[in-house]
Each structure stands twice: as C-alpha cells, then as structure tokens.
Coordinates of C-alpha atoms and ligand atoms in Angstrom, one line a residue:
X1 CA -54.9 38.5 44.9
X2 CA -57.0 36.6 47.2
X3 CA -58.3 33.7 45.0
X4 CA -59.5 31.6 48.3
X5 CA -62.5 33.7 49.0
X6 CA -63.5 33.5 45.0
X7 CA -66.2 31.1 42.7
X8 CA -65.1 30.3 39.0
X9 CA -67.7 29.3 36.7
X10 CA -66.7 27.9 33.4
X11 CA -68.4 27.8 30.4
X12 CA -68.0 25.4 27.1
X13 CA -69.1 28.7 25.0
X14 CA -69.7 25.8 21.7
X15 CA -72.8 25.2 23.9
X16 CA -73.2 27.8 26.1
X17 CA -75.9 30.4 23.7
X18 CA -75.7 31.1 20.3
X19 CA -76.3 34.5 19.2
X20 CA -76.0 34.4 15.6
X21 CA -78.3 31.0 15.2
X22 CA -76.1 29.1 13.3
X23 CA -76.0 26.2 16.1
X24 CA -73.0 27.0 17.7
X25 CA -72.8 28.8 21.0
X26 CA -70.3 31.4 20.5
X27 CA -68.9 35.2 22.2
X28 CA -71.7 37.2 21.7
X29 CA -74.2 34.9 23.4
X30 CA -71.7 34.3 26.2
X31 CA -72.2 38.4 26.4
X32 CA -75.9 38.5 26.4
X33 CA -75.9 36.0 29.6
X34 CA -73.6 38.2 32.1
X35 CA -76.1 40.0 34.2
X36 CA -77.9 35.7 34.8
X37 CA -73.9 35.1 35.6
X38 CA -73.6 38.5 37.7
X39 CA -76.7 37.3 39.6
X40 CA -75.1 33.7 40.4
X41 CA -72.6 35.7 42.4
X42 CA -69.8 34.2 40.3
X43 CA -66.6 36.1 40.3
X44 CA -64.0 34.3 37.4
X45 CA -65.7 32.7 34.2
X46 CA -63.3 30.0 32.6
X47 CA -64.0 29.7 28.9
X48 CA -62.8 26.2 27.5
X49 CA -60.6 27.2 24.1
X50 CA -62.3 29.0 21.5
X51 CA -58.9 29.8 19.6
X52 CA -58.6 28.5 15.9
X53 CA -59.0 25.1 15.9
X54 CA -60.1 21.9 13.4
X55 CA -62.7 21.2 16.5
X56 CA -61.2 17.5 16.6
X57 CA -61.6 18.2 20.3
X58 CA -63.6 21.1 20.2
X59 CA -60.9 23.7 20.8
X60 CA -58.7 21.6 22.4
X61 CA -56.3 21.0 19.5
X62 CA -54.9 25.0 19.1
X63 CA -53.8 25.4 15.5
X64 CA -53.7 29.3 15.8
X65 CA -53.3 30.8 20.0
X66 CA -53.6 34.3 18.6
X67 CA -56.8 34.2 17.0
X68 CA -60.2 33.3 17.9
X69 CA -62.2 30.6 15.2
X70 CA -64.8 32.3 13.3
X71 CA -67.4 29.7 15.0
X72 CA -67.1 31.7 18.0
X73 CA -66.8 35.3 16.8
X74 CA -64.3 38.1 16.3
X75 CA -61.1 39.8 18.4
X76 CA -64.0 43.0 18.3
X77 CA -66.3 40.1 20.0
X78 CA -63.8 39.4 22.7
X79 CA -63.1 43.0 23.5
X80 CA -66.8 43.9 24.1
X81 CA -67.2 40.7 26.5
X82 CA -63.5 41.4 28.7
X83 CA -65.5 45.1 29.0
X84 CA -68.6 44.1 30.2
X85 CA -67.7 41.3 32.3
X86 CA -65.5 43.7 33.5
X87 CA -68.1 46.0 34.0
X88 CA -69.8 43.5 36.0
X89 CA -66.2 42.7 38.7
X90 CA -66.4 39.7 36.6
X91 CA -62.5 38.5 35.8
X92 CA -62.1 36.2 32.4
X93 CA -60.0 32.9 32.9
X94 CA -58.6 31.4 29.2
X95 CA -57.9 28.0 29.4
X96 CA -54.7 27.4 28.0
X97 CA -53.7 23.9 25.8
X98 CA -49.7 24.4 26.2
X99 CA -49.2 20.0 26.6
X100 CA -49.8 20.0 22.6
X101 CA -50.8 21.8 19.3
X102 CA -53.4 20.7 17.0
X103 CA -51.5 19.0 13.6
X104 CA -52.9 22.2 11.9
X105 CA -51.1 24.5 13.7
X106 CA -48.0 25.8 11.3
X107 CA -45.4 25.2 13.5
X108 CA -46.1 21.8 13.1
X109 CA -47.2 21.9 9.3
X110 CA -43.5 23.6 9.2
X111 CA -41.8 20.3 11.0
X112 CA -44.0 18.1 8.7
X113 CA -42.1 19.7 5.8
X114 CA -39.0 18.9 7.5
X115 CA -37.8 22.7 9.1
X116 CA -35.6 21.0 12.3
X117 CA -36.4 24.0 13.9
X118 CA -40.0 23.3 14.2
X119 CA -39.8 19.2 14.4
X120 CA -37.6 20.1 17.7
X121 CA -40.8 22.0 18.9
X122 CA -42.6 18.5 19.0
X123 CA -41.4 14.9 19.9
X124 CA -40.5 13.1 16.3
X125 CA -38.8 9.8 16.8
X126 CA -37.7 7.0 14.4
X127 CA -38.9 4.1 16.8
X128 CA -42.1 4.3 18.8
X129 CA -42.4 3.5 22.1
X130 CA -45.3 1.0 23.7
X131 CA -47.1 4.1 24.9
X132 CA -51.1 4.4 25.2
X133 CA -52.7 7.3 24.0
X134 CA -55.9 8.1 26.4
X135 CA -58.1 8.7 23.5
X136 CA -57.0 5.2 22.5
X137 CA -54.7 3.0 20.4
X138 CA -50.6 3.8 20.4
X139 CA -49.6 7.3 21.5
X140 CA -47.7 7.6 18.3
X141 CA -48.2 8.1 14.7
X142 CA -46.1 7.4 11.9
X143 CA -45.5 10.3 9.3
X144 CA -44.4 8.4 5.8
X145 CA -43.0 11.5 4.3
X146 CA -40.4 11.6 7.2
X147 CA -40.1 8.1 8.1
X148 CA -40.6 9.0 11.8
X149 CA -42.9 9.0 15.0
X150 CA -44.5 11.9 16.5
X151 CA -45.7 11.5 20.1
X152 CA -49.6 12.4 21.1
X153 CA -51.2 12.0 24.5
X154 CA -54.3 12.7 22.8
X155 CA -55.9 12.7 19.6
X156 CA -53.5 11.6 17.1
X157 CA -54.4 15.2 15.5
X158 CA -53.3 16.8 18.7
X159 CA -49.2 16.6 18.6
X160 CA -47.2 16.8 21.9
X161 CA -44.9 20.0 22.4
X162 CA -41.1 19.5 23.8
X163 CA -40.9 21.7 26.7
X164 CA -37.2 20.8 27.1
X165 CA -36.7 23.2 24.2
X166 CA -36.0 26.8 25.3
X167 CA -37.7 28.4 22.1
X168 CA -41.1 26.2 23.0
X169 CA -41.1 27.9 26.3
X170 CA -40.4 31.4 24.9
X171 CA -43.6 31.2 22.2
X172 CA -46.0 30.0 25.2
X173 CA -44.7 32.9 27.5
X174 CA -45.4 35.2 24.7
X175 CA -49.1 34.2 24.3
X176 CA -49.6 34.3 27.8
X177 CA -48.3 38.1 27.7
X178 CA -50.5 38.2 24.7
X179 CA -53.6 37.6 26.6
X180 CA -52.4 39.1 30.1
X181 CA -52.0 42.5 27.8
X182 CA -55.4 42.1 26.4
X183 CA -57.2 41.9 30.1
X184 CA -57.6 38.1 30.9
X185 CA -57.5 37.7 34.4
X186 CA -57.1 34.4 35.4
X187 CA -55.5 31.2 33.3
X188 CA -56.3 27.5 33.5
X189 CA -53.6 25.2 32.0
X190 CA -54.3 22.0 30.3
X191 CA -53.2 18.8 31.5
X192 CA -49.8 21.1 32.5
X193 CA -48.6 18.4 34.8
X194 CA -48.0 16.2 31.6
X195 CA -45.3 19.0 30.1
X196 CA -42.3 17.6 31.1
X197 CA -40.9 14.4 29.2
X198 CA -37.2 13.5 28.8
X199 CA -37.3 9.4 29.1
X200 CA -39.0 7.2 25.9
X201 CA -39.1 4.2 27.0
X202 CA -41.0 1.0 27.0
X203 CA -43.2 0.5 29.6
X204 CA -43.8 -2.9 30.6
X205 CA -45.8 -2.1 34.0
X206 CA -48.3 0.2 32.3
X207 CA -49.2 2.4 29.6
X208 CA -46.7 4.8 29.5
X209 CA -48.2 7.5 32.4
X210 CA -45.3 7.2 34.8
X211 CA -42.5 8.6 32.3
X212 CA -44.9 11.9 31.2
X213 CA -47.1 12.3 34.7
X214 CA -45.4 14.9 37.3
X215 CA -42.0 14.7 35.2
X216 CA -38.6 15.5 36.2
X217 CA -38.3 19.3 34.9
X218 CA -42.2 20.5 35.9
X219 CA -42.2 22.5 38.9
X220 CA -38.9 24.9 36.7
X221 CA -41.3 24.7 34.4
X222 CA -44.0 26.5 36.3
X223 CA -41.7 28.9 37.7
X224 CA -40.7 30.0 34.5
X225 CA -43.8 30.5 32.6
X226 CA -45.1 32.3 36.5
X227 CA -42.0 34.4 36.6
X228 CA -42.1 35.4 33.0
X229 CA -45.9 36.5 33.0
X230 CA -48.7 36.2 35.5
X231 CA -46.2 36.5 38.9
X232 CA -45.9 40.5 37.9
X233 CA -49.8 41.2 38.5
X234 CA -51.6 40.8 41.8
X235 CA -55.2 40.2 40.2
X236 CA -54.6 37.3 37.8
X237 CA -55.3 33.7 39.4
X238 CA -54.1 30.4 37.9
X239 CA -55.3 26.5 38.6
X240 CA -53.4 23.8 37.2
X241 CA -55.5 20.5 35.8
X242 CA -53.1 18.0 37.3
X243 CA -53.8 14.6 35.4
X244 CA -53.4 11.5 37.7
X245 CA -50.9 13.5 40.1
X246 CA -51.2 13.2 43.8
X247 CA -51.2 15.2 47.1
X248 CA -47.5 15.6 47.4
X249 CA -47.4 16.9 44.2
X250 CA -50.2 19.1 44.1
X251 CA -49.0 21.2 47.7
X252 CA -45.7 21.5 45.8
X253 CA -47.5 23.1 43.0
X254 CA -49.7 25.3 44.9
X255 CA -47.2 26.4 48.0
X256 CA -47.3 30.0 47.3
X257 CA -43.7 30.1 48.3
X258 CA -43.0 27.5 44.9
X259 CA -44.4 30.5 42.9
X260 CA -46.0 27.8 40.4
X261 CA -49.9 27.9 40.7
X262 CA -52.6 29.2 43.0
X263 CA -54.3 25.9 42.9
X264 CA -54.9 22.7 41.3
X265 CA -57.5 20.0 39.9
X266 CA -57.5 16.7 40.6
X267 CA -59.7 13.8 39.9
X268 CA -59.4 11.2 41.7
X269 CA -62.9 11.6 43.5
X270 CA -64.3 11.2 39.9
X271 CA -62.7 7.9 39.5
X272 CA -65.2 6.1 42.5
X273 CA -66.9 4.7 39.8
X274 CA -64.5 3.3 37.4
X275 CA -64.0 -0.6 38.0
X276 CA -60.7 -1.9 38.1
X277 CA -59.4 2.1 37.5
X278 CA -60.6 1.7 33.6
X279 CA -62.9 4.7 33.1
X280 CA -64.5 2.6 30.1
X281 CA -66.9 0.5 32.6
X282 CA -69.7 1.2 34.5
X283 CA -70.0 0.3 38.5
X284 CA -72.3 1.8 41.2
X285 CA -69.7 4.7 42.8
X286 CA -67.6 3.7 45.6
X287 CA -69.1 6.1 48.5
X288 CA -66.9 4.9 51.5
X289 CA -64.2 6.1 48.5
X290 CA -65.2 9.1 48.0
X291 CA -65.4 10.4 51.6
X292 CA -61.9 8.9 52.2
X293 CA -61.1 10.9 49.4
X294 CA -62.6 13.7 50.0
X295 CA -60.9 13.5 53.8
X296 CA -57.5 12.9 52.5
X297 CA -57.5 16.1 50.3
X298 CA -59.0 18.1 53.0
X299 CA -56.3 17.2 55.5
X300 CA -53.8 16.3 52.7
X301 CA -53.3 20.2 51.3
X302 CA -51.7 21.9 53.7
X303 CA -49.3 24.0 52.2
X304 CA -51.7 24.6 49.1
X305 CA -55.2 24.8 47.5
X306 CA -57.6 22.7 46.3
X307 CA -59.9 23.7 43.2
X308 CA -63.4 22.4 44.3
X309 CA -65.5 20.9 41.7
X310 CA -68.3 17.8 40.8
X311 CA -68.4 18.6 37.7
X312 CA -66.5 19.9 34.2
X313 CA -66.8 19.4 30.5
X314 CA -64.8 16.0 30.6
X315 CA -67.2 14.7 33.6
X316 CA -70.2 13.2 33.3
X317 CA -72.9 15.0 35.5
X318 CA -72.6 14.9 38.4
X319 CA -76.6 14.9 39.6
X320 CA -76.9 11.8 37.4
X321 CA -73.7 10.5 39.1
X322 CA -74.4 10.4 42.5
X323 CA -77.6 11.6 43.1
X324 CA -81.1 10.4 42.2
X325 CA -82.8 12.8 39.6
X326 CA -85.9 10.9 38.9
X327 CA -86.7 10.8 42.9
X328 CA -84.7 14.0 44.7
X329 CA -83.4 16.1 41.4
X330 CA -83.6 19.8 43.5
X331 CA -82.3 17.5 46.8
X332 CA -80.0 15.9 45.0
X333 CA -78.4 19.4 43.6
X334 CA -78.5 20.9 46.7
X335 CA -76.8 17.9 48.5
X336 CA -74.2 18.0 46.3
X337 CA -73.3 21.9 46.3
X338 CA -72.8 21.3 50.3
X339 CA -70.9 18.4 50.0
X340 CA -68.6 20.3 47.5
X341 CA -68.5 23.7 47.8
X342 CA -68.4 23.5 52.2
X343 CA -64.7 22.3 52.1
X344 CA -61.7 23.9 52.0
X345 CA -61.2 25.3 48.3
X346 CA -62.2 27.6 45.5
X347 CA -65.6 26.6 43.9
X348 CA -65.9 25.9 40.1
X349 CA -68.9 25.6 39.1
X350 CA -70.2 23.9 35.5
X351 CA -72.6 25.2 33.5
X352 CA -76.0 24.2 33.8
X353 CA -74.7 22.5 37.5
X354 CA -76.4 25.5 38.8
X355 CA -79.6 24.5 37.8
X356 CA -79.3 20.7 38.0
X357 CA -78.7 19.5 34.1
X358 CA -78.4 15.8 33.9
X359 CA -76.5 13.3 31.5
X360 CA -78.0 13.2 28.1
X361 CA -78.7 9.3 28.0
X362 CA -77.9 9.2 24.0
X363 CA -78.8 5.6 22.7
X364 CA -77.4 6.0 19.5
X365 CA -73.8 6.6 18.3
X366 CA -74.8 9.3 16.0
X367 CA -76.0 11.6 18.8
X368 CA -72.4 12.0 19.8
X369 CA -69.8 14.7 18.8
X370 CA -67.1 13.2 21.6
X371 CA -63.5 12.1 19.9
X372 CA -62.9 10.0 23.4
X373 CA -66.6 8.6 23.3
X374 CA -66.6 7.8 19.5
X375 CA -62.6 6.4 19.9
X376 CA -64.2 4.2 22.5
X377 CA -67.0 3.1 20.9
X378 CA -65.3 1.4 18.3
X379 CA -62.6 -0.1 20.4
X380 CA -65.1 -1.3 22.8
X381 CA -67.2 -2.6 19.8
X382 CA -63.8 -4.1 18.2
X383 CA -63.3 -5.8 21.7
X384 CA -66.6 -7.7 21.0
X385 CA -68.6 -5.7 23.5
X386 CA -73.0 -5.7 22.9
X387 CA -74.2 -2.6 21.7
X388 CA -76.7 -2.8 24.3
X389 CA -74.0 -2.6 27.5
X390 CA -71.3 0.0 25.1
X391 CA -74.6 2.5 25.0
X392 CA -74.8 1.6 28.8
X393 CA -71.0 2.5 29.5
X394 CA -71.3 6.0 27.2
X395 CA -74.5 6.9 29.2
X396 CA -72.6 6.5 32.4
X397 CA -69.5 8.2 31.1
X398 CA -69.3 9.8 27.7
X399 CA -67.3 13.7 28.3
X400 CA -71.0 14.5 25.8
X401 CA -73.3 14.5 28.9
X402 CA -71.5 17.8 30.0
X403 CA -71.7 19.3 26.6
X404 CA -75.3 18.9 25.6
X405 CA -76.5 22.6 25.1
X406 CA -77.1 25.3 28.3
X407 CA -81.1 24.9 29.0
X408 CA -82.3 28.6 29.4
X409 CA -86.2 27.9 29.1
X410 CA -88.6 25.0 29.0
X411 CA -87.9 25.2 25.1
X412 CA -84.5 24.9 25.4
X413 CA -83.5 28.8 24.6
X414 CA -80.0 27.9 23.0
X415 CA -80.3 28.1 19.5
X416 CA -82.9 29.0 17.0
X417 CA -81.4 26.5 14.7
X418 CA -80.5 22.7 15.4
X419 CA -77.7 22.6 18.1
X420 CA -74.3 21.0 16.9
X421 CA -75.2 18.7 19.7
X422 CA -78.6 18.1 21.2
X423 CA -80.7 19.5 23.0
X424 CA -81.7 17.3 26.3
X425 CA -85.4 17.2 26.4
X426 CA -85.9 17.5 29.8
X427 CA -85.2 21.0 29.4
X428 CA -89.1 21.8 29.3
X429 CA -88.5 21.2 33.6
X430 CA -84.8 21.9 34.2
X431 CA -84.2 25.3 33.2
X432 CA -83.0 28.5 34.0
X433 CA -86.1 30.5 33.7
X434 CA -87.8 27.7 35.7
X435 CA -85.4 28.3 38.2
X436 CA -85.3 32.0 38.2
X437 CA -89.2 32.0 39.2
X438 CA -88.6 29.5 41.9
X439 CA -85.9 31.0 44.1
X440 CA -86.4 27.9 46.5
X441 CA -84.5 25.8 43.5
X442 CA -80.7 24.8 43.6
X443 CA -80.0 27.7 41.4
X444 CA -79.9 30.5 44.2
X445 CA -77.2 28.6 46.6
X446 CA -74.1 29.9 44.6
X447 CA -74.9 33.0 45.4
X448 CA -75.1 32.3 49.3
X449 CA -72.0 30.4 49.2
Ligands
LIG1 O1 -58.5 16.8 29.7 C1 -57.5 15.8 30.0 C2 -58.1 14.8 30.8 O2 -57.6 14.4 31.8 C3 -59.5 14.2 30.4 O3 -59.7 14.5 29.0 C4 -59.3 12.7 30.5 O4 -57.9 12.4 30.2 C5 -60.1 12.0 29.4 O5 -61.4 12.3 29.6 C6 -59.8 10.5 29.6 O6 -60.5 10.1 30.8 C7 -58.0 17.9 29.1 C8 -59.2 18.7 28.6 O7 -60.0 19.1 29.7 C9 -60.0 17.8 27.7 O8 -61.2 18.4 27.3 C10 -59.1 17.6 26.5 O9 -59.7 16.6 25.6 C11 -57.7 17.0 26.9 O10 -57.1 17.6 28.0 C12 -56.7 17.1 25.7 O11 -56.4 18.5 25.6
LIG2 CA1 -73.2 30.9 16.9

C-alpha cells in the first residue's frame, strides 16, 4: 500500500452534519456529504470515535468497541457509508482509543466489583503515585469500595489499560480484526505511544510523563498488534498519535522494516505558542521555532514518515493561529496549505480547514462542551486567574475551537435544531457553498495537491 502519495481527511462526525436534526452530527449525514469529500480529492476519511460512549470526551472514553452509540446511528448506518465511500475509492480510517476505556465500559465495571481478572486489565494500586493527569489534578482516583488507586492519563472517567497483560492485548487484536473484517481501511491509534507502563514511581523532576511516554515494551507492542491484524492486508494504512515523543522514536516507529506504523503524529510544531511549555497560556507563536521545527522533522525522518497536519480536533485553528483572518483569511488559508502540505508527508486535513474555519472566540464558560477546557477553567480560576485573561487563554487554546459545527452555507447548514455546540456566526462568509461558487477560494487546493 502506498500511503505516501495519499490525503486523509478526518472528520469529528458529533459536528460534522446531522441528518436526523436532533443536534448531533452523526453517520447518515457523514453519508450525504461524500460526493463534497469525493470532490476535495481526499482518499482516507478518519472518523474520531463514535463507539458507545458516556461522551465525557466525546467518544474518547470507549465503554462498548463493538457497537456504535445511538447518537451517531446504527451498524445498518455504518455498512451503507463503508459502501458508498467505497463506491467513491474513498478508504474509512477508525480511530482507535486502546491507552484506556471509559469507567463504563464492563470490563472495568467487572474490576470495580472486584473480578481480579478484570482489575488486572487496568492499573489498581493501593498507594498513588505523584502523577499529573493532563486533563488536570492527580492521575489517580481512589475507589472506596476497594480501598485502591486506579491510574488515568485522562479524564478520571477514562481508566488506563495494562498492556503488560497478554489477555488485554488479545481483546484489542480482536476488535481490530473486528473492524478489518467489516471493511475499515485504515486505523489511527490514540495516544499509542503512552501504552507501555511498568515503573510507578514518584516523580520529582516532573509530572509523571517520562515513566509512561515511549515506554520500555512499545515498539513489541506494535509489532504484535501489526502482526496479528493490519500486517496481513496490503490496503490498510496506520498513523500513530505519538504524545510528546521525539524524532528517534518516531523513525523507529515508522521504519517499514520495524513493522509497527506507516507513520506518525507529532506536535511539537503546535507547542510554538505555549509559554514556558504550559499549553494553559497565551504567547504570540514562536516563528523562528516553528521553521526550526519544521526543518528538523523534514531532515530528521529518514527512515520513516511524517503525518502532515495544522490542524485536528484537539488544536485550535490553525488560520486563527498563525494567520491573520480579519486582514488575509483566503491568504492566510492558502499560505498555510503550502507551508504544510509541500513537505515531505501524508496530508491530514481537518474539517472545515478546507474552507478556512476559525476559533470560535466563546466569552462565556457555558458555550463550552470541552472536559480539558472546563477542567481548566476551574483550576485556572482556583489559581486566582481574572476571568477576563482565563476567556483570553480558552480563546487562544480551548480543543472547542475545532469542534464548533462543519459550516455548509451562510446559514450554517448543520442542523435544523440547536447544535450540541455552536454554531460560529461567521458562517454567513466562511462556508462551503460560498466556497464552492468561488473556485479561486482555499477550498479547491486539496484537490491540486
Ligand atoms: O489526545 C491526546 C492529546 O495529546 C491531547 O488531547 C492533549 O494531550 C490534550 O489536548 C492536552 O494538551 C487524544 C485525543 O486526540 C483526544 O481527543 C483525547 O481527549 C485524548 O487523547 C484522550 O483519549
Ligand atoms: Ca443527528
């Protein structure tokens, strides 16, 4: 499978269309959209989860990998989009959450009632260590009925799986089958490079991120879950998000002779703006940074493959970022494509990118739906912090500025009914049908890429 020569474009299907008008974007609409995405020239769409989930971070948190949440449809739903995308030469890419479970899912409902075979699928412990969570606050939570620790990256609903246990790895390899059996071409794994963890301890340099981040066991790890599942086809491609990793890593990761991953994100050209490294700030971005960056991953991945993108639904966007929408918006989109998407790398490309969507500017906590953002708000707020510079910092930053709803017409063309989140109002100028009509707009350059 030649992934180099290919363009993913991923979707957040909670607010991508709705097709049912209850406010959520779900299946169907993604459906009714594929000849707009055939047109793009896209050949992969990545769908964030829409598994069953309690939506603490919208999908995020799997409690059931076999089934799709009602929100977003049926299994009947999901069979008639894998045939028309496929219909189309257009390949669907799940994204799967294998770092953690939601604290719905039954396995771990099972190891709250005490079943050792299913606490051993997660990581309970009698003390705690100092560890941050990067949602906020300690990394574990204490379960009264058991007397014990469980350990969560995330959300404290989102409940860290062992990978050092052999029947963990056999249930994930079994849902990837799942999947690969049912026609999904292409996987995107979840903060993979967090998977392997055999050291608790203390950390009294940081928050915890050197005993989890590019662990010990990862790359047999990857080989495993490759060998046992996606290795046997020749048309499924994989990308690994790689949190906080670096270049070493990520060459070993995507060397084609590791049999691991095709390619890799990484983020460290999205941190150019983060004073003193803490994302919860706000600082003109660092563009000498960014090229040296950009330069160092260019030249830096020689034995692997980069994953190419401004912009996901954890990033702000990126037109408000680092361009200037009020003066140069269609410049400004167009700059950025070239920057991107003229190195060495497969394109990803975020919805609504295409047409130059911009950050949402919320000014009041209510407007957002985040878990991070909200988290953040309050410990920010806690850490005596003005309302006036916390709105600032969450208009610069908050993961919501990706997720505001896909803007299809100048009346927004989403939803007939209130979005879940909403609706920018700058969608009466920056929207697709606006940018259908004028070919000249940023919309059209995917498609000569
Ligand atoms: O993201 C992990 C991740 O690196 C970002 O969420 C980042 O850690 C966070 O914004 C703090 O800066 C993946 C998914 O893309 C994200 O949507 C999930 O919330 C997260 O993992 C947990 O599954
Ligand atoms: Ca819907």
């Amino acid at each position: 499978m030649n992934f180099k020569d290919k363009i993913v474009y991923e979707i957040y299907p909670k607010s991508f269309k709705d097709s049912n008008n209850d406010g959520i974007g779900d299946l169907k609409g993604i459906t009714s959209k594929l000849d707009y995405l055939k047109l793009l020239g896209i050949n992969y769409i990545w769908i964030t989860p829409f598994f069953v989930s309690p939506q603490n971070d919208n999908g995020y948190d799997v409690a059931d990998y076999y089934h799709i949440d009602p929100i977003y449809g049926t299994m009947d739903d999901l069979d008639e989009l894998i045939k028309e995308s496929d219909n189309r030469n257009i390949g669907l890419m799940f994204d799967m959450v294998f770092n953690h479970t939601s604290t719905s899912h039954s396995w771990f409902q099972r190891a709250l009632k005490g079943e050792q075979k299913y606490k051993d699928y997660y990581f309970f412990r009698k003390e705690p260590t100092n560890w941050q969570s990067k949602f906020g606050g300690s990394a574990w939570e204490y379960v009264e009925e058991l007397n014990e620790y469980y350990l969560h990256l995330f959300d404290k609903t989102q409940a860290d799986l062992n990978w050092e246990n052999p029947n963990v790895r056999a249930e994930l390899i079994k849902i990837l089958n799942f999947w690969i059996d049912k026609g999904i071409k292409g996987f995107r794994f979840d903060v993979i490079n967090l998977i392997s963890k055999d050291a608790f301890e203390d950390d009294d340099i940081g928050v915890g991120k050197r005993f989890y981040t590019d662990g010990r066991k990862i790359n047999q790890y990857l080989r495993g879950i490759n060998q046992q599942s996606f290795e046997k086809y020749d048309d499924i491609i994989t990308v690994g998000e790689m949190s906080s990793t670096t270049i070493e890593n990520c060459n070993i990761y995507t060397n084609p002779d590791n049999h691991e991953l095709n390619m890799t994100f990484n983020f460290h050209h999205l941190k150019v703006d983060y004073q003193n490294k803490e994302k919860w700030t706000t600082m003109p971005f660092d563009f000498r940074e960014l090229k040296d960056i950009f330069n160092k991953w260019q030249l830096g991945m020689n034995d692997g493959w980069n994953a190419l993108f401004w912009n996901c639904h954890d990033q702000p966007r990126s037109i408000s970022r680092f361009g200037n929408v009020t003066k140069y918006h269609d410049e400004s989109a167009k700059m950025l494509a070239t920057a991107m998407h003229m190195q060495r790398g497969t394109p990803y490309i975020y919805q609504g990118e295409e047409i130059g969507m911009t950050n949402n500017y919320f000014t009041d906590i209510k407007q957002y739906r985040d878990v991070e953002s909200i988290n953040y708000y309050h410990i920010l707020k806690n850490q005596g912090m003005s309302e006036n510079k916390i709105h600032e910092i969450l208009q610069a930053k908050s993961r919501d500025n990706a997720r505001s709803p896909m803007q299809w017409n100048k009346n927004g063309g989403f939803s007939d009914n209130t979005p879940w989140i909403q609706m920018n109002s700058n969608c009466k100028n920056i929207n697709v049908e606006n940018n259908l009509n004028n070919p000249t707009l940023s919309s059209i350059i995917i498609k000569n890429l």
